[in-house]
Coordinates of C-alpha atoms in Angstrom, one line a residue:
X1 CA 0.0 0.0 0.0
X2 CA 1.4 3.4 -1.0
X3 CA 1.7 6.3 1.4
X4 CA -1.0 8.1 -0.5
X5 CA -3.3 5.0 0.0
X6 CA -2.4 4.9 3.7
X7 CA -3.3 8.6 4.0
X8 CA -6.6 8.2 2.2
X9 CA -7.5 5.2 4.4
X10 CA -6.7 7.0 7.6
X11 CA -8.8 10.0 6.6
X12 CA -11.8 8.2 5.0
X13 CA -14.3 9.8 7.3
X14 CA -13.4 13.3 6.3
X15 CA -12.3 16.3 8.3
X16 CA -15.0 16.6 10.9
X17 CA -14.2 18.4 14.2
X18 CA -14.0 16.2 17.3
X19 CA -14.8 18.2 20.4
X20 CA -12.4 16.1 22.4
X21 CA -9.4 17.2 20.3
X22 CA -10.3 20.8 19.5
X23 CA -10.9 23.6 22.0
X24 CA -14.1 25.6 21.8
X25 CA -12.2 28.7 20.7
X26 CA -10.5 26.7 17.9
X27 CA -13.9 25.2 17.0
X28 CA -15.4 28.6 16.4
X29 CA -12.9 29.1 13.6
X30 CA -14.8 26.4 11.7
X31 CA -18.0 27.7 10.1
X32 CA -21.2 27.1 12.0
X33 CA -22.7 25.1 9.1
X34 CA -19.8 22.6 9.3
X35 CA -20.0 22.4 13.1
X36 CA -23.8 21.8 13.0
X37 CA -23.7 19.2 10.3
X38 CA -25.8 16.2 11.6
X39 CA -23.9 12.9 11.8
X40 CA -27.1 10.7 12.0
X41 CA -29.9 10.3 9.6
X42 CA -32.6 10.9 12.3
X43 CA -31.1 14.5 12.7
X44 CA -31.3 15.2 9.0
X45 CA -33.8 17.9 8.1
X46 CA -35.8 18.1 4.9
X47 CA -36.0 16.0 1.7
X48 CA -39.1 14.2 2.9
X49 CA -39.7 12.9 -0.6
X50 CA -36.6 10.8 -0.3
X51 CA -36.2 10.2 3.4
X52 CA -39.7 10.3 4.8
X53 CA -41.3 7.3 6.5
X54 CA -41.6 4.4 4.0
X55 CA -39.9 6.3 1.2
X56 CA -37.7 4.0 -1.0
X57 CA -34.3 5.6 -0.1
X58 CA -35.1 5.5 3.6
X59 CA -36.1 1.8 3.5
X60 CA -32.9 1.0 1.6
X61 CA -30.7 2.7 4.1
X62 CA -32.5 1.2 7.1
X63 CA -31.9 -2.2 5.5
X64 CA -28.2 -1.5 5.3
X65 CA -28.1 -0.9 1.5
X66 CA -26.7 2.0 -0.4
X67 CA -27.1 2.1 -4.2
X68 CA -24.6 3.8 -6.4
X69 CA -26.2 7.1 -6.9
X70 CA -26.0 10.8 -7.9
X71 CA -27.4 13.3 -5.4
X72 CA -28.5 16.3 -7.5
X73 CA -29.6 19.5 -5.9
X74 CA -28.8 23.1 -5.1
X75 CA -26.2 24.3 -2.6
X76 CA -27.1 23.9 1.0
X77 CA -29.8 21.3 0.4
X78 CA -27.9 18.6 2.4
X79 CA -26.1 16.5 -0.2
X80 CA -22.8 16.1 1.7
X81 CA -24.6 15.6 5.0
X82 CA -26.8 12.9 3.5
X83 CA -23.7 11.0 2.1
X84 CA -22.1 10.9 5.5
X85 CA -25.3 9.9 7.2
X86 CA -25.6 7.0 4.6
X87 CA -22.2 5.7 5.6
X88 CA -22.9 6.1 9.3
X89 CA -26.3 4.4 9.2
X90 CA -25.1 1.4 7.1
X91 CA -21.7 1.0 8.9
X92 CA -19.7 1.5 5.7
X93 CA -16.3 3.0 5.2
X94 CA -16.4 6.4 3.5
X95 CA -13.8 7.8 1.2
X96 CA -14.2 11.4 0.3
X97 CA -12.8 12.9 -3.0
X98 CA -13.1 16.4 -4.3
X99 CA -13.6 16.3 -8.1
X100 CA -11.9 19.6 -8.6
X101 CA -8.5 18.6 -7.2
X102 CA -8.5 14.8 -7.6
X103 CA -6.2 13.2 -10.1
X104 CA -6.6 9.9 -11.9
X105 CA -3.7 8.3 -9.9
X106 CA -5.5 9.3 -6.6
X107 CA -8.7 7.9 -7.9
X108 CA -7.1 4.6 -8.8
X109 CA -5.6 4.3 -5.3
X110 CA -9.1 4.8 -3.8
X111 CA -10.5 2.1 -6.1
X112 CA -7.7 -0.3 -5.1
X113 CA -8.3 0.3 -1.4
X114 CA -12.1 -0.2 -1.8
X115 CA -11.5 -3.4 -3.7
X116 CA -9.2 -4.8 -1.1
X117 CA -11.6 -3.7 1.7
X118 CA -14.5 -5.5 -0.1
X119 CA -12.4 -8.7 -0.3
X120 CA -11.4 -8.6 3.4
X121 CA -14.8 -7.6 4.9
X122 CA -17.3 -8.5 2.2
X123 CA -18.8 -5.1 2.4
X124 CA -18.5 -2.4 -0.2
X125 CA -17.1 1.0 0.8
X126 CA -18.7 4.3 -0.3
X127 CA -16.6 6.5 -2.5
X128 CA -18.0 10.0 -2.3
X129 CA -17.1 12.4 -5.1
X130 CA -18.2 15.9 -4.4
X131 CA -19.2 17.9 -7.5
X132 CA -18.6 14.9 -9.7
X133 CA -19.5 16.8 -12.9
X134 CA -15.9 18.3 -12.7
X135 CA -14.5 14.9 -13.6
X136 CA -13.4 14.5 -17.2
X137 CA -14.2 11.5 -19.3
X138 CA -11.0 9.6 -18.3
X139 CA -11.7 10.1 -14.6
X140 CA -15.3 9.0 -14.9
X141 CA -14.3 5.9 -17.0
X142 CA -11.8 4.9 -14.3
X143 CA -14.7 4.2 -12.0
X144 CA -16.8 2.1 -14.4
X145 CA -15.4 -1.4 -13.8
X146 CA -15.4 -1.1 -10.1
X147 CA -18.9 0.2 -10.0
X148 CA -20.1 -2.6 -12.3
X149 CA -18.5 -5.3 -10.1
X150 CA -19.7 -3.8 -6.9
X151 CA -16.1 -3.3 -5.6
X152 CA -17.3 0.1 -4.4
X153 CA -20.5 2.2 -4.0
X154 CA -20.2 5.4 -6.0
X155 CA -22.0 8.4 -4.5
X156 CA -21.6 11.6 -6.4
X157 CA -23.0 15.0 -5.6
X158 CA -23.7 17.8 -8.1
X159 CA -25.4 21.1 -8.3
X160 CA -25.5 20.7 -12.1
X161 CA -28.0 18.6 -14.0
X162 CA -26.4 15.1 -14.2
X163 CA -28.2 14.3 -17.4
X164 CA -26.3 17.1 -19.1
X165 CA -23.0 17.0 -17.2
X166 CA -22.1 13.4 -16.5
X167 CA -20.9 10.6 -18.8
X168 CA -24.0 8.6 -19.9
X169 CA -22.2 5.3 -19.4
X170 CA -21.5 6.2 -15.8
X171 CA -24.9 7.6 -15.3
X172 CA -26.5 4.4 -16.5
X173 CA -24.9 2.6 -13.5
X174 CA -26.3 5.0 -10.9
X175 CA -29.7 6.1 -9.5
X176 CA -30.3 9.9 -9.6
X177 CA -31.9 11.3 -6.4
X178 CA -32.9 14.9 -6.7
X179 CA -32.7 17.0 -3.6
X180 CA -34.9 20.1 -3.4
X181 CA -34.2 23.5 -1.8
X182 CA -35.1 23.4 1.8
X183 CA -38.4 24.9 2.8
X184 CA -38.3 28.0 5.1
X185 CA -39.8 25.9 8.0
X186 CA -37.0 23.4 7.6
X187 CA -34.4 26.1 7.8
X188 CA -36.0 27.7 10.8
X189 CA -35.7 24.3 12.5
X190 CA -32.0 24.2 11.7
X191 CA -31.4 27.8 12.9
X192 CA -33.2 27.3 16.2
X193 CA -31.2 24.1 16.8
X194 CA -28.0 26.0 16.2
X195 CA -29.1 28.7 18.7
X196 CA -29.8 26.1 21.4
X197 CA -26.7 24.0 21.0
X198 CA -24.1 25.2 23.6
X199 CA -21.3 22.9 22.4
X200 CA -21.2 23.2 18.6
X201 CA -23.7 26.0 18.0
X202 CA -24.3 29.5 19.3
X203 CA -26.0 28.7 22.6
X204 CA -22.8 29.6 24.5
X205 CA -23.3 33.3 23.7
X206 CA -26.8 33.4 25.3
X207 CA -28.1 35.8 22.7
X208 CA -31.8 36.2 22.0
X209 CA -32.8 36.3 18.3
X210 CA -36.2 37.7 17.4
X211 CA -38.6 35.3 15.6
X212 CA -39.0 37.8 12.8
X213 CA -35.2 37.8 12.3
X214 CA -35.2 34.0 12.1
X215 CA -38.1 34.0 9.7
X216 CA -36.4 36.5 7.5
X217 CA -33.1 34.6 7.3
X218 CA -35.1 31.4 6.5
X219 CA -37.0 33.0 3.6
X220 CA -34.0 35.0 2.2
X221 CA -31.6 32.0 2.2
X222 CA -33.2 30.6 -1.0
X223 CA -33.5 27.1 0.4
X224 CA -29.7 27.0 1.3
X225 CA -29.2 25.9 4.9
X226 CA -25.4 26.7 4.7
X227 CA -26.2 30.3 3.7
X228 CA -28.8 30.7 6.5
X229 CA -26.4 29.4 9.1
X230 CA -23.7 31.7 7.8
X231 CA -26.0 34.7 8.1
X232 CA -27.1 33.7 11.6
X233 CA -23.6 33.2 12.8
X234 CA -22.4 36.5 11.3
X235 CA -25.2 38.6 12.9
X236 CA -24.9 36.8 16.3
X237 CA -21.1 37.3 16.4
X238 CA -21.5 41.0 15.3
X239 CA -24.0 41.5 18.1
X240 CA -21.8 39.8 20.7
X241 CA -18.8 42.0 19.6
X242 CA -20.9 45.1 20.2
X243 CA -22.1 44.0 23.5
X244 CA -25.7 43.4 22.4
X245 CA -27.8 40.5 23.8
X246 CA -30.6 40.6 21.3
X247 CA -30.6 40.3 17.5
X248 CA -33.5 42.1 15.7
X249 CA -34.9 42.0 12.2
X250 CA -33.1 45.3 11.4
X251 CA -29.8 43.7 12.3
X252 CA -30.4 40.8 9.9
X253 CA -31.6 43.0 7.0
X254 CA -28.4 44.9 7.1
X255 CA -26.5 41.7 6.2
X256 CA -28.9 40.4 3.5
X257 CA -27.9 40.7 -0.2
X258 CA -30.4 42.7 -2.2
X259 CA -30.8 40.0 -4.8
X260 CA -32.3 37.6 -2.2
X261 CA -34.7 40.2 -1.0
X262 CA -36.4 40.4 -4.4
X263 CA -36.1 36.9 -5.7
X264 CA -36.2 33.8 -3.4
X265 CA -35.3 30.7 -5.6
X266 CA -37.0 28.3 -3.1
X267 CA -40.3 30.1 -2.6
X268 CA -43.5 30.1 -4.6
X269 CA -42.4 33.4 -6.0
X270 CA -39.6 31.6 -7.9
X271 CA -42.1 29.4 -9.7
X272 CA -44.5 32.3 -10.2
X273 CA -41.8 34.4 -11.9
X274 CA -40.8 31.6 -14.2
X275 CA -44.4 31.0 -15.0
X276 CA -45.0 34.7 -15.7
X277 CA -41.9 34.8 -18.0
X278 CA -43.2 31.8 -20.1
X279 CA -46.7 33.1 -20.3
X280 CA -45.6 36.6 -21.3
X281 CA -43.7 35.2 -24.2
X282 CA -46.6 32.9 -25.1
X283 CA -48.9 36.0 -25.0
X284 CA -46.5 37.9 -27.4
X285 CA -45.7 40.6 -24.8
X286 CA -42.0 41.4 -25.2
X287 CA -42.0 44.1 -22.5
X288 CA -43.4 41.8 -19.8
X289 CA -41.1 39.0 -20.9
X290 CA -38.0 41.2 -20.5
X291 CA -39.2 42.4 -17.1
X292 CA -39.7 38.9 -15.7
X293 CA -36.3 37.9 -17.3
X294 CA -34.7 40.8 -15.4
X295 CA -36.3 39.7 -12.2
X296 CA -34.7 36.3 -12.6
X297 CA -31.3 37.6 -13.7
X298 CA -31.2 40.1 -10.8
X299 CA -32.2 37.4 -8.4
X300 CA -29.3 35.2 -9.3
X301 CA -31.2 32.5 -11.3
X302 CA -29.0 30.1 -13.2
X303 CA -28.7 31.6 -16.7
X304 CA -28.4 28.2 -18.2
X305 CA -31.7 27.2 -16.6
X306 CA -33.3 30.3 -18.2
X307 CA -31.8 29.4 -21.6
X308 CA -33.1 25.8 -21.3
X309 CA -36.6 27.1 -20.6
X310 CA -36.4 29.2 -23.8
X311 CA -35.3 26.2 -25.8
X312 CA -38.3 24.3 -24.6
X313 CA -40.6 27.3 -25.3
X314 CA -39.2 27.7 -28.9
X315 CA -40.2 24.1 -29.7
X316 CA -43.4 23.9 -27.6
X317 CA -45.0 27.3 -28.2
X318 CA -43.4 28.8 -31.3
X319 CA -42.9 25.5 -33.1
X320 CA -43.4 25.2 -36.8
X321 CA -44.9 28.7 -37.1
X322 CA -41.3 29.9 -37.0
X323 CA -38.8 27.0 -37.1
X324 CA -35.9 29.5 -36.8
X325 CA -36.9 30.2 -33.2
X326 CA -35.5 26.9 -32.1
X327 CA -32.2 27.6 -34.0
X328 CA -32.0 31.0 -32.3
X329 CA -32.7 29.6 -28.9
X330 CA -30.0 26.9 -29.3
X331 CA -27.5 29.6 -30.4
X332 CA -28.5 31.7 -27.4
X333 CA -28.0 28.8 -25.0
X334 CA -24.6 28.1 -26.4
X335 CA -23.6 31.8 -26.3
X336 CA -24.8 32.2 -22.7
X337 CA -22.7 29.2 -21.7
X338 CA -19.6 30.7 -23.4
X339 CA -20.0 34.3 -22.3
X340 CA -21.5 34.2 -18.8
X341 CA -22.8 37.2 -16.9
X342 CA -23.0 40.1 -17.1
X343 CA -23.0 40.1 -20.9
X344 CA -25.2 37.0 -21.1
X345 CA -28.1 39.2 -20.0
X346 CA -28.1 40.8 -23.5
X347 CA -28.2 37.4 -25.3
X348 CA -31.1 36.2 -23.1
X349 CA -33.0 39.5 -23.7
X350 CA -32.6 39.2 -27.5
X351 CA -33.9 35.6 -27.5
X352 CA -36.8 36.4 -25.1
X353 CA -37.9 39.3 -27.3
X354 CA -37.7 37.3 -30.5
X355 CA -39.7 34.4 -29.0
X356 CA -42.3 36.8 -27.6
X357 CA -42.7 38.5 -31.0
X358 CA -42.7 35.3 -33.1
X359 CA -45.9 33.7 -34.4
X360 CA -47.0 30.8 -32.3
X361 CA -48.0 27.2 -32.8
X362 CA -48.1 24.2 -30.4
X363 CA -48.9 21.6 -33.1
X364 CA -45.6 19.7 -32.7
X365 CA -46.2 19.4 -28.9
X366 CA -49.7 18.2 -29.4
X367 CA -48.7 15.8 -32.2
X368 CA -46.1 13.9 -30.1
X369 CA -48.3 13.7 -27.1
X370 CA -51.1 12.4 -29.2
X371 CA -48.9 9.7 -30.7
X372 CA -47.5 8.7 -27.3
X373 CA -51.0 8.5 -25.9
X374 CA -52.0 6.1 -28.8
X375 CA -49.0 3.9 -28.0
X376 CA -49.8 3.8 -24.3
X377 CA -53.3 2.7 -25.2
X378 CA -51.8 -0.3 -27.0
X379 CA -52.0 1.0 -30.6
X380 CA -48.8 -0.9 -31.7
X381 CA -48.7 -1.2 -35.5
X382 CA -46.6 -3.5 -37.6
X383 CA -44.2 -1.8 -40.0
X384 CA -45.8 -2.1 -43.5
X385 CA -43.9 -4.7 -45.7
X386 CA -42.8 -2.1 -48.2
X387 CA -41.2 0.0 -45.5
X388 CA -39.1 -2.7 -43.9
X389 CA -35.4 -2.7 -44.6
X390 CA -35.6 -5.6 -47.0
X391 CA -39.2 -5.3 -48.0
X392 CA -40.6 -5.1 -51.5
X393 CA -42.9 -2.6 -53.1
X394 CA -41.5 0.7 -51.8
X395 CA -41.7 3.6 -54.2
X396 CA -38.9 6.1 -54.0
X397 CA -40.5 9.6 -53.9
X398 CA -37.6 11.3 -55.7
X399 CA -38.2 9.2 -58.8
X400 CA -41.4 11.2 -59.3
X401 CA -41.2 14.7 -60.7
X402 CA -43.3 15.9 -57.7
X403 CA -40.9 14.2 -55.2
X404 CA -44.0 12.6 -53.7
X405 CA -46.0 9.5 -54.4
X406 CA -49.2 8.3 -52.7
X407 CA -48.3 5.3 -50.5
X408 CA -49.0 4.2 -47.0
X409 CA -46.5 4.9 -44.2
X410 CA -48.6 3.3 -41.4
X411 CA -50.6 0.0 -41.6
X412 CA -53.6 1.9 -40.3
X413 CA -53.3 5.7 -41.2
X414 CA -54.0 8.0 -38.3
X415 CA -53.8 11.7 -37.8
X416 CA -51.5 13.1 -35.1
X417 CA -50.3 16.3 -36.6
X418 CA -52.8 19.1 -37.3
X419 CA -50.9 22.1 -38.7
X420 CA -51.8 25.6 -37.7
X421 CA -52.6 28.4 -40.1
X422 CA -50.0 31.1 -39.1
X423 CA -46.5 31.8 -40.1
X424 CA -44.4 29.2 -41.8
X425 CA -46.9 26.5 -40.8
X426 CA -49.5 28.0 -43.1
X427 CA -47.5 26.9 -46.1
X428 CA -46.9 23.5 -44.5
X429 CA -50.7 23.2 -44.1
X430 CA -51.4 24.1 -47.7
X431 CA -48.9 21.7 -49.1
X432 CA -50.1 18.8 -46.9
X433 CA -53.7 19.5 -47.9
X434 CA -52.8 19.4 -51.5
X435 CA -50.9 16.1 -51.1
X436 CA -53.6 14.4 -49.0
X437 CA -56.2 15.2 -51.6
X438 CA -54.3 12.9 -54.0
X439 CA -55.2 9.9 -51.9
X440 CA -58.3 7.9 -52.7
X441 CA -61.4 8.7 -50.8
X442 CA -60.9 5.6 -48.7
X443 CA -57.5 6.7 -47.5
X444 CA -58.9 10.1 -46.7
X445 CA -61.5 8.5 -44.6
X446 CA -58.9 6.3 -42.8
X447 CA -56.8 9.4 -42.0
X448 CA -59.7 11.1 -40.3

């Protein structure tokens, strides 16, 4: 075993403060969020959809099982805490790796240790990779064989959508669990616990914090428990330094960033503003669309999320009335990713205005949902003989001067796509009507 392997093995549980080894004064140099991190699953707050009574993940952990998984969620939602609680509850060794600084050699050492541990104990260790999306393809591929054989249990955390950022071959071997921003009531619970705790928390200072102040911090943190604890710690320490024994709402407001006062990414307002943005574009109101876009940008919304929403809108709501809208939205998404803020705001604005002003059609959206609904109902058709790869009787449309010939493309013709009559789709509609009229009356009846 190399020295690196020995060091990794000795530090597998991470760098958590032990009160017996660190004085209270030294402990205060560690952020409150780290000091208050719960070590047991029963102390974990939030994520009831995953960890509530009788939920699948909860049942797995209580049975001693941990699946290879990706924990996807915003900052401060409890991803790292949950990984450590998983290891603690199931009695497994935990190796922690930071994807930003880890090298392939270090990764292979961890894999070797985990494999040897499995052979000697019969129990797979958890290899925890924080912000796994930072791993390149080579690093991710280095994990594949061990994950497949069960030599280790891979648990990755990410704030970025794993379906966009993680190698598909690795993702296919893991379950994705999405963590949600913590609700204000959950954050309030965490803050009051920190205020009461006299060993790791702020209870030693005997400072009173007004309920309104706690409520404000909980709402303004945007579902981020780490951010909430940082604000609480800052305002309490500032009050202690000035000799005050009470923290008021005014004290807290002075520390709160403006962006979080106007746009809380975890509240209903977050969803309301996104909804208003989409509906303003759908209603062809460019001024309203730009206003709601500005609210999101000023509030710190992920600009890639905004770009993805406009991509969806371009296909769902503009559609074939203006096919260029999807091209522009894709170009905008790429440009936003390359440029970043503050300039990305201009690109987002251009795209939003274009989409708002474009003619609209949702025929493509309705067509695919109608076809999927038919399949779900059991309408599974055989491929017509002349359309099969080695079938006979297929007529090549380009051999006809019209580049079209009347032939069946479904065993039982059925309409799914009903073109609109605005923009580019008007010309599509006219062309299809002209072609369909060339079918026999029987085929026309079948289509309808």
